């Protein structure tokens, strides 16, 4: 007697890798949507200010929590946060345009 198997999916994930450039900031990373929700975003980038380049990483989880890491100079934290917010807005706009 042949065994009958079933395979079903519970989630609808879509996403992509990206490259970002805005003046003194460059970044790359990836993101993933589950349906209409941004499930995760991973960002790795650098920001140049006053001829010094500062590396940073950032993540966003499915609950909307944004974490910025590896900023070694608090004086550029606001600039990095502005760029991370712009990147996340670009990602969310991609999903809004796809609807």
Tab-separated table of C-alpha atoms in Angstrom:
chain	number	residue	atom	x	y	z
A	1	UNK	CA	0.000	0.000	0.000
A	2	UNK	CA	1.462	3.392	-1.040
A	3	UNK	CA	1.890	6.012	1.624
A	4	UNK	CA	0.133	9.283	0.878
A	5	UNK	CA	1.943	12.385	2.055
A	6	UNK	CA	0.793	15.941	2.301
A	7	UNK	CA	2.844	19.107	2.239
A	8	UNK	CA	1.285	22.418	3.205
A	9	UNK	CA	2.794	25.813	3.889
A	10	UNK	CA	1.649	28.141	6.627
A	11	UNK	CA	3.480	31.322	5.740
A	12	UNK	CA	3.949	33.372	2.631
A	13	UNK	CA	7.461	34.791	2.701
A	14	UNK	CA	9.018	37.067	0.128
A	15	UNK	CA	12.096	39.219	0.273
A	16	UNK	CA	15.307	40.306	-1.337
A	17	UNK	CA	18.827	41.554	-0.798
A	18	UNK	CA	19.496	45.241	-1.357
A	19	UNK	CA	22.190	47.868	-1.850
A	20	UNK	CA	21.609	51.422	-0.610
A	21	UNK	CA	23.504	54.642	-1.217
A	22	UNK	CA	22.590	58.106	0.001
A	23	UNK	CA	25.373	60.672	-0.019
A	24	UNK	CA	27.837	59.707	2.715
A	25	UNK	CA	26.005	56.510	3.642
A	26	UNK	CA	26.194	53.133	1.947
A	27	UNK	CA	24.554	49.949	3.153
A	28	UNK	CA	23.519	46.501	2.062
A	29	UNK	CA	21.442	43.782	3.546
A	30	UNK	CA	18.314	41.750	3.176
A	31	UNK	CA	14.690	41.750	4.191
A	32	UNK	CA	11.784	39.355	4.364
A	33	UNK	CA	8.043	39.901	4.357
A	34	UNK	CA	5.470	37.467	5.685
A	35	UNK	CA	2.386	38.459	3.758
A	36	UNK	CA	2.106	42.212	4.350
A	37	UNK	CA	4.269	42.286	7.491
A	38	UNK	CA	7.939	43.106	7.419
A	39	UNK	CA	9.229	40.030	9.238
A	40	UNK	CA	12.908	40.953	9.341
A	41	UNK	CA	15.471	43.340	7.944
A	42	UNK	CA	19.240	43.143	8.332
A	43	UNK	CA	21.373	46.155	7.450
A	44	UNK	CA	25.144	46.512	7.381
A	45	UNK	CA	26.546	49.863	6.392
A	46	UNK	CA	28.904	52.749	6.827
A	47	UNK	CA	28.479	56.480	7.245
A	48	UNK	CA	31.206	59.019	6.549
A	49	UNK	CA	31.158	62.228	8.586
A	50	UNK	CA	33.979	64.778	8.906
A	51	UNK	CA	36.281	62.517	6.855
A	52	UNK	CA	35.827	59.590	9.282
A	53	UNK	CA	33.945	56.445	8.241
A	54	UNK	CA	31.776	54.759	10.861
A	55	UNK	CA	30.481	51.214	10.378
A	56	UNK	CA	27.107	50.134	11.748
A	57	UNK	CA	24.648	47.270	11.720
A	58	UNK	CA	20.915	47.365	12.270
A	59	UNK	CA	18.048	44.904	12.450
A	60	UNK	CA	14.284	45.108	12.517
A	61	UNK	CA	12.187	42.221	13.759
A	62	UNK	CA	8.594	41.195	13.076
A	63	UNK	CA	7.290	43.202	16.042
A	64	UNK	CA	8.830	46.403	14.680
A	65	UNK	CA	11.761	46.587	17.102
A	66	UNK	CA	14.754	48.318	15.547
A	67	UNK	CA	18.235	47.711	16.960
A	68	UNK	CA	21.279	49.665	15.864
A	69	UNK	CA	24.644	48.176	16.814
A	70	UNK	CA	28.357	48.736	16.462
A	71	UNK	CA	28.210	52.530	16.417
A	72	UNK	CA	31.411	53.388	18.260
A	73	UNK	CA	30.866	57.139	18.478
A	74	UNK	CA	27.660	58.462	20.001
A	75	UNK	CA	28.039	61.712	18.026
A	76	UNK	CA	27.012	59.945	14.806
A	77	UNK	CA	24.233	57.826	16.310
A	78	UNK	CA	21.472	60.258	15.257
A	79	UNK	CA	22.830	60.340	11.685
A	80	UNK	CA	22.982	56.541	11.548
A	81	UNK	CA	19.436	56.282	12.952
A	82	UNK	CA	18.190	58.678	10.259
A	83	UNK	CA	19.728	56.508	7.523
A	84	UNK	CA	18.387	53.287	9.051
A	85	UNK	CA	14.910	54.834	9.183
A	86	UNK	CA	15.201	55.856	5.516
A	87	UNK	CA	16.268	52.330	4.522
A	88	UNK	CA	13.370	50.759	6.415
A	89	UNK	CA	10.956	53.220	4.802
A	90	UNK	CA	12.276	52.222	1.358
A	91	UNK	CA	11.767	48.547	2.184
A	92	UNK	CA	8.234	49.084	3.452
A	93	UNK	CA	7.423	51.167	0.364
A	94	UNK	CA	8.398	48.213	-1.825
A	95	UNK	CA	5.732	46.101	-0.152
A	96	UNK	CA	3.135	48.885	-0.357
A	97	UNK	CA	3.809	49.268	-4.098
A	98	UNK	CA	3.459	45.520	-4.631
A	99	UNK	CA	-0.075	45.444	-3.210
